[in-house]
Tab-separated table of C-alpha atoms and ligand atoms in Angstrom:
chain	number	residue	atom	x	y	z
A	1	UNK	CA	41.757	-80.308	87.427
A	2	UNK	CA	39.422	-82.785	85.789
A	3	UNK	CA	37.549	-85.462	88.822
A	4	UNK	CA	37.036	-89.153	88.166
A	5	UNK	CA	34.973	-91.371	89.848
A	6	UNK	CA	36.212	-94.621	91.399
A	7	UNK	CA	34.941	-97.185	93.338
A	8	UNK	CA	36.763	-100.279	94.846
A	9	UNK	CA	36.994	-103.300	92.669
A	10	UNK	CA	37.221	-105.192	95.650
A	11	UNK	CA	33.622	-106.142	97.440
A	12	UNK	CA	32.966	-105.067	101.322
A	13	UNK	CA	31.967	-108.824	101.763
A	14	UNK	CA	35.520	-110.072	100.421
A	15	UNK	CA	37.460	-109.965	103.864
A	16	UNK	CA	40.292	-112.298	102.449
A	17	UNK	CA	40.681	-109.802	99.976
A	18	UNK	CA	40.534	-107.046	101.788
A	19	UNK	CA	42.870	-108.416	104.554
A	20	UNK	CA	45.462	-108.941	102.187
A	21	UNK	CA	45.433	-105.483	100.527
A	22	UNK	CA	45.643	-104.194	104.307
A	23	UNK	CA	48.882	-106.671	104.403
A	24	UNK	CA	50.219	-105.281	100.756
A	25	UNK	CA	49.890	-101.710	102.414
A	26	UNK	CA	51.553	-102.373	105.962
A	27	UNK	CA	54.203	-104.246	104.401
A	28	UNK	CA	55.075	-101.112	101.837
A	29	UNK	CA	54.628	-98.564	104.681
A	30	UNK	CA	57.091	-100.785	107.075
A	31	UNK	CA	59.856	-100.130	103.741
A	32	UNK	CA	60.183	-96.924	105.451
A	33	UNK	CA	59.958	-93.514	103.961
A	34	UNK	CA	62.568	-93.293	101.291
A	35	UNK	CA	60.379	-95.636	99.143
A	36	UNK	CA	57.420	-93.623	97.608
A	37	UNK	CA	57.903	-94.086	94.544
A	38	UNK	CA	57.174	-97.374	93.720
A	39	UNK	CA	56.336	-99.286	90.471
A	40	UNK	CA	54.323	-102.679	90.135
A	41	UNK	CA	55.413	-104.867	87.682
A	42	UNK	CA	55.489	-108.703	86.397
A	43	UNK	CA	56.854	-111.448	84.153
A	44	UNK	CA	54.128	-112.171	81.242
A	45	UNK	CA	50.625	-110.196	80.481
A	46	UNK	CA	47.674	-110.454	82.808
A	47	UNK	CA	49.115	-111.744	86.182
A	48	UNK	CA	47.396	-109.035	88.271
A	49	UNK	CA	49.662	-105.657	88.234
A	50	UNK	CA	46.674	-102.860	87.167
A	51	UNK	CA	44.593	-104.497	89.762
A	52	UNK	CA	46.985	-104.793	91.893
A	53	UNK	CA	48.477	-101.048	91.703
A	54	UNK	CA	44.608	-99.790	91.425
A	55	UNK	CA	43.727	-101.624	94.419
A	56	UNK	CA	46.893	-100.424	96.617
A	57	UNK	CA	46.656	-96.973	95.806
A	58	UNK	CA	43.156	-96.888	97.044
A	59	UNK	CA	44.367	-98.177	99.905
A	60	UNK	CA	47.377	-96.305	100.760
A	61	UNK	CA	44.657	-93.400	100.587
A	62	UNK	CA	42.466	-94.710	102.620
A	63	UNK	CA	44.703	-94.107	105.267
A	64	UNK	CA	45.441	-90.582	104.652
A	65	UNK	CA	48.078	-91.311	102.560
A	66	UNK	CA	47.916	-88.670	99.875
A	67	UNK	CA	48.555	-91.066	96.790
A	68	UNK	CA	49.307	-90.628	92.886
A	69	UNK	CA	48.465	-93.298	90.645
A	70	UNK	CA	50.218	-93.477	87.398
A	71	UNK	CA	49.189	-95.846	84.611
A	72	UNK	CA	52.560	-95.896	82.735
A	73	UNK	CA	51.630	-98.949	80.516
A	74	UNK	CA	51.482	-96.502	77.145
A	75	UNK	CA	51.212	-99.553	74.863
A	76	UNK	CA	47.913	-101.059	76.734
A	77	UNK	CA	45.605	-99.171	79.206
A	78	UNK	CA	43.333	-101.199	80.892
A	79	UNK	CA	42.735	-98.119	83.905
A	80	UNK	CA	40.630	-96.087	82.012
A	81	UNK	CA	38.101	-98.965	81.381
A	82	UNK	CA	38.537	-100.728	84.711
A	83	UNK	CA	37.315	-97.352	86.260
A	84	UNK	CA	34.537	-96.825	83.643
A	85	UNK	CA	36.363	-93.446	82.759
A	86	UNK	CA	34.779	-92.492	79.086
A	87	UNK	CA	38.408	-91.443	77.097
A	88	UNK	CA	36.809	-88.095	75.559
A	89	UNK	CA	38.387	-85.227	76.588
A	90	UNK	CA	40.998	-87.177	78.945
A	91	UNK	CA	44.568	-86.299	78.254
A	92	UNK	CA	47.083	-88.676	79.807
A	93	UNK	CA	51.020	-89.693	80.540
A	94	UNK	CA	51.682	-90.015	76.860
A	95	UNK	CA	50.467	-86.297	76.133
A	96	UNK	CA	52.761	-85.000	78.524
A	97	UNK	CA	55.785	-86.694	78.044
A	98	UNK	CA	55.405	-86.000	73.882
A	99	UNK	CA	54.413	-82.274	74.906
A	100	UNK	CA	51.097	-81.957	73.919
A	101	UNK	CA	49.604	-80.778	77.063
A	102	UNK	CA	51.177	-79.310	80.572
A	103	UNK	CA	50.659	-81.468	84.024
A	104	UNK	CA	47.874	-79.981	85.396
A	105	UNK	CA	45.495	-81.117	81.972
A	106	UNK	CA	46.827	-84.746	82.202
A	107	UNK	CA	46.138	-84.967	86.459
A	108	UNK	CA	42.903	-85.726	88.055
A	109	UNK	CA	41.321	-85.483	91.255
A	110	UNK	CA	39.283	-88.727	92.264
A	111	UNK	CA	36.312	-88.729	94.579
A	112	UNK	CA	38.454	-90.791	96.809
A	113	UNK	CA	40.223	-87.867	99.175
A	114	UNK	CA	43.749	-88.283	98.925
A	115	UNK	CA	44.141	-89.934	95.346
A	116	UNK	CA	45.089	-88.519	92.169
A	117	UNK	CA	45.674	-89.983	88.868
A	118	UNK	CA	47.014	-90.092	85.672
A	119	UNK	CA	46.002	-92.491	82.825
A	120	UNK	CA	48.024	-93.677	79.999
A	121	UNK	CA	46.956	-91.241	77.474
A	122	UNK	CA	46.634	-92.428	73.267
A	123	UNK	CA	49.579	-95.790	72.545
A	124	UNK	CA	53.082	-93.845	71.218
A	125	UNK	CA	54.868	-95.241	68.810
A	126	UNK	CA	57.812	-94.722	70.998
A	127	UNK	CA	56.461	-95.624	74.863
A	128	UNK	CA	59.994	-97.206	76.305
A	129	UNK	CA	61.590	-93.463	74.441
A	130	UNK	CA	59.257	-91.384	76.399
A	131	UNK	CA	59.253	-92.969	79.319
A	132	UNK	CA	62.918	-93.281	79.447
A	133	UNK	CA	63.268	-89.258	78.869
A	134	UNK	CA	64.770	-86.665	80.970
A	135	UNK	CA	61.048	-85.307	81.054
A	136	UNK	CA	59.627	-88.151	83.188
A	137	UNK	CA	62.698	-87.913	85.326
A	138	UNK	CA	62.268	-84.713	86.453
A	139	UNK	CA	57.833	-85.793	86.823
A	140	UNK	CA	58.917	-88.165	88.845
A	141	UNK	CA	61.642	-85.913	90.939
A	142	UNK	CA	58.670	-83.038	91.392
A	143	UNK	CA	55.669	-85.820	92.539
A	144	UNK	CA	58.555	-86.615	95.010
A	145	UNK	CA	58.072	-83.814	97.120
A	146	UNK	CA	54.322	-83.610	96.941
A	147	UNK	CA	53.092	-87.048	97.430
A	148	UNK	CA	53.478	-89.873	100.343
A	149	UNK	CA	53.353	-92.420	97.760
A	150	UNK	CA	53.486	-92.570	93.875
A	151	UNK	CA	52.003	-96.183	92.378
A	152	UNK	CA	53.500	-96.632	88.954
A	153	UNK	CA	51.556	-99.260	86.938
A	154	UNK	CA	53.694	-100.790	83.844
A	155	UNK	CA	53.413	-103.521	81.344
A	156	UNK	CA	55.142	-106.601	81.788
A	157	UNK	CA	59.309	-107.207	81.845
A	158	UNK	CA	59.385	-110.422	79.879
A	159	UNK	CA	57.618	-108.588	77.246
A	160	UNK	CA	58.794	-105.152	77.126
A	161	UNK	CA	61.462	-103.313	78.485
A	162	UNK	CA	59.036	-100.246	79.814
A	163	UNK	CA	58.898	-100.979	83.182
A	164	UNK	CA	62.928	-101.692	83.823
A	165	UNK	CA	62.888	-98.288	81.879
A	166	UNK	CA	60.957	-96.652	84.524
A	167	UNK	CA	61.913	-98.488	87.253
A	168	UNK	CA	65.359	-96.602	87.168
A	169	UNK	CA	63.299	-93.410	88.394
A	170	UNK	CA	61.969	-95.657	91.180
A	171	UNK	CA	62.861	-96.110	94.921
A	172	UNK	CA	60.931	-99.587	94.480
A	173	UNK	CA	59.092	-102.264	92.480
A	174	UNK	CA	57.049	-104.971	93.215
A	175	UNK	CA	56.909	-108.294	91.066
A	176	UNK	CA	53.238	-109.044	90.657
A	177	UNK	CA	53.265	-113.142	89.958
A	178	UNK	CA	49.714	-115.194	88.896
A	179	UNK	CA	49.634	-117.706	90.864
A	180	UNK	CA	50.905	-121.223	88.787
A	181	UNK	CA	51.670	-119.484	85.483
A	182	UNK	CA	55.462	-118.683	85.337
A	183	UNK	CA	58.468	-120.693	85.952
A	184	UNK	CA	60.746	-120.111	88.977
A	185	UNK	CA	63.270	-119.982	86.311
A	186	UNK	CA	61.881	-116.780	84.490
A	187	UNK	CA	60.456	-114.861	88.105
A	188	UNK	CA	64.554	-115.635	88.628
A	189	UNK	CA	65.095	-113.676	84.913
A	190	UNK	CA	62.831	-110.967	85.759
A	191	UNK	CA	64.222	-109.826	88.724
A	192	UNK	CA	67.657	-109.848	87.608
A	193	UNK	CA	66.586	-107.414	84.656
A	194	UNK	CA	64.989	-105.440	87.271
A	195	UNK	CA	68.036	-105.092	89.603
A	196	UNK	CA	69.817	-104.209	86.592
A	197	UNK	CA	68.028	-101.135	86.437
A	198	UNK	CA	69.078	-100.096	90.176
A	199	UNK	CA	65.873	-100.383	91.568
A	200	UNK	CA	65.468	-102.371	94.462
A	201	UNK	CA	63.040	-105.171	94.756
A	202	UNK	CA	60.784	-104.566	97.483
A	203	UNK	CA	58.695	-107.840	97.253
A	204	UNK	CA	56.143	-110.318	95.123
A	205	UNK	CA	52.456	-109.969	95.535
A	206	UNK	CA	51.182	-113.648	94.830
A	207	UNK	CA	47.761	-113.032	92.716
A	208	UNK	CA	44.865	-114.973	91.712
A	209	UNK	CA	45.652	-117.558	94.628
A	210	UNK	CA	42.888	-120.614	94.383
A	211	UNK	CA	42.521	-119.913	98.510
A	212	UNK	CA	40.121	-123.448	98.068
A	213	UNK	CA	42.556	-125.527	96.981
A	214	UNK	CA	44.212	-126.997	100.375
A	215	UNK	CA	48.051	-125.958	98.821
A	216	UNK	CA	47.681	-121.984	99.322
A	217	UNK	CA	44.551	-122.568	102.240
A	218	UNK	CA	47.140	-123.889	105.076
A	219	UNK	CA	49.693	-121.263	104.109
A	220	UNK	CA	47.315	-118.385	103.783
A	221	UNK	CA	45.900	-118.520	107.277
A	222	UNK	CA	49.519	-119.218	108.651
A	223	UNK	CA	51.035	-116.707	107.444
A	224	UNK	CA	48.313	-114.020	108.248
A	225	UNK	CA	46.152	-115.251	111.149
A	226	UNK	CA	49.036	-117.456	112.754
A	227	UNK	CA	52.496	-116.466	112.700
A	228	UNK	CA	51.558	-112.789	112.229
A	229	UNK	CA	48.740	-112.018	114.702
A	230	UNK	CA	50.782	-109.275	116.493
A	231	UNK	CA	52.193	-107.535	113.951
A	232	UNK	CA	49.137	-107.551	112.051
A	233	UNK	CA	47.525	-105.529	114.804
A	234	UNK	CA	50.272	-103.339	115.630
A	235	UNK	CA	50.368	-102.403	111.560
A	236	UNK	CA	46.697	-101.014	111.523
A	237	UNK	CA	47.122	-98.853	113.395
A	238	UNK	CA	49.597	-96.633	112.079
B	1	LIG	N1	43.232	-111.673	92.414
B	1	LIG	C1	42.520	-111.812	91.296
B	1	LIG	N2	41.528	-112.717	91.250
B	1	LIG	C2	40.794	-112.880	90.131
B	1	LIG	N3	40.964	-112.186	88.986
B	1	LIG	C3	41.939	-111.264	88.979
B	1	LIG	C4	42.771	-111.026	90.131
B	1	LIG	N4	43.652	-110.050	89.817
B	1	LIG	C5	43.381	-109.697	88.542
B	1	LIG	N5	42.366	-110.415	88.033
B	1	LIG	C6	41.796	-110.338	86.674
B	1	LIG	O1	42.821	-110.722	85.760
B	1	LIG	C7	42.743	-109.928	84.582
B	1	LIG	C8	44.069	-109.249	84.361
B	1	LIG	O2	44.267	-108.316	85.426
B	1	LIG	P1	45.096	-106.984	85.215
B	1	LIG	O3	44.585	-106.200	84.051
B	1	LIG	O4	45.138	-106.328	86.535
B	1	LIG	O5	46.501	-107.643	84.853
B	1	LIG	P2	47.801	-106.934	84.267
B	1	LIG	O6	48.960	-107.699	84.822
B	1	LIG	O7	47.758	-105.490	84.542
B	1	LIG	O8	47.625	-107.242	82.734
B	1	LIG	P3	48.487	-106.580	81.534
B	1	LIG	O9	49.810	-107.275	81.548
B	1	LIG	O10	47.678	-106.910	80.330
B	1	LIG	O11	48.601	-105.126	81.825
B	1	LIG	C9	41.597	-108.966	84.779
B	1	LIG	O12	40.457	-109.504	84.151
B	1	LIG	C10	41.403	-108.923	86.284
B	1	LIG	O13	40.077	-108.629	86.651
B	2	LIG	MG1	47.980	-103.873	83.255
């Protein structure tokens, strides 16, 4: 099984950051253990979800949490460049599910213990087809029993259908939202698209939060520092 190399997007000197991703994690752990399998999603392009999943996975593995990562947005990988992973020779989601190449070509070990991954692969010309067949169902059914947690990165609902398609296979999703760029309205749209699918909605990550501007400052510290203090504590350490 092939190894890539990741390090954390997120600097050792960014405690707000880092805090929150601890929050992210206790609050998916505290869904209990019949939601593993758990897909990040949003409205439009760019609000935060490859960061996002990227980010949590590392996370959930940094806690012993043996984690798979799966970049399911076939039509635009960012994952391989965010990680500075060179595409020669890498096989990915989209040569398995068109059955070019068995599981353990398209898996990799990371230097992180406990997380695995698998990129995109090459754009289909028939992602929402692939991801939608009988052969991702069953992917999904065998990383079941394997993994403590399986991340599912996907491209955005009010663009393409992709990520209600695999959200069907999913015990979860989150709604990834950029902070000030959709409507209530449409967040309202997406999520009723996504319960159509069956898949319950576990929760929104707010992202790219101006923490300076005095709106999201007051809130921020109430809702972690104040109101929470307790639980906070009593989550890190499980
Ligand atoms: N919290 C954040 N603060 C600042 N920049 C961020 C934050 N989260 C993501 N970004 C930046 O926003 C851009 C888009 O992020 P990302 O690729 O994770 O979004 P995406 O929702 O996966 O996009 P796409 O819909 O194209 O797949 C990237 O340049 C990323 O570095
Ligand atoms: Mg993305």
């Amino acid at each position: 099984m092939p190894t890539v190399k990741i390090t954390s997007p997120i600097s050792e000197s960014d405690f707000r950051l880092q805090e929150a991703y601890k929050s992210l994690r206790s609050n998916l752990q505290f869904c209990g253990p019949d939601f593993k399998v758990i897909a990040f999603t949003s409205c439009m392009p760019n609000e935060g979800k490859s960061s996002v999943s990227l980010q949590v996975a590392i996370s959930l593995a940094e806690l012993g949490k043996k984690v798979l990562l799966v970049d399911a947005d076939l039509r635009k990988s960012v994952l391989m460049r965010k990680l500075k992973v060179t595409s020669k020779g890498v096989r990915g989601l989209s040569h398995y599910l068109s059955g070019q190449y068995p599981l353990d070509e398209v898996l990799n070990a990371t230097n992180i213990e406990n997380l695995s991954i698998i990129f995109a692969g090459p754009v289909p010309p028939n992602p929402a087809e692939l991801l939608g067949s009988t052969l991702f169902q069953n992917l999904v059914t065998a990383f079941r029993s394997v993994y403590d947690y399986v991340i599912i990165d996907t491209p955005p609902l009010g663009s393409v259908i992709d990520s209600a398609v695999v959200a069907q296979n999913c015990d979860g999703a989150v709604m990834v939202i950029g902070a000030n760029t959709i409507s209530y309205r449409f967040a309202q749209e997406i999520r009723d698209q996504l319960e159509k699918s069956n898949c319950k909605i576990l929760g929104v990550v707010l992202n790219k939060v101006n923490v300076k501007s005095r709106r999201y400052y007051g809130k921020y510290y109430g809702k972690y520092y104040g109101g929470y203090g307790d639980y906070y504590g009593t989550a890190e350490g499980r």
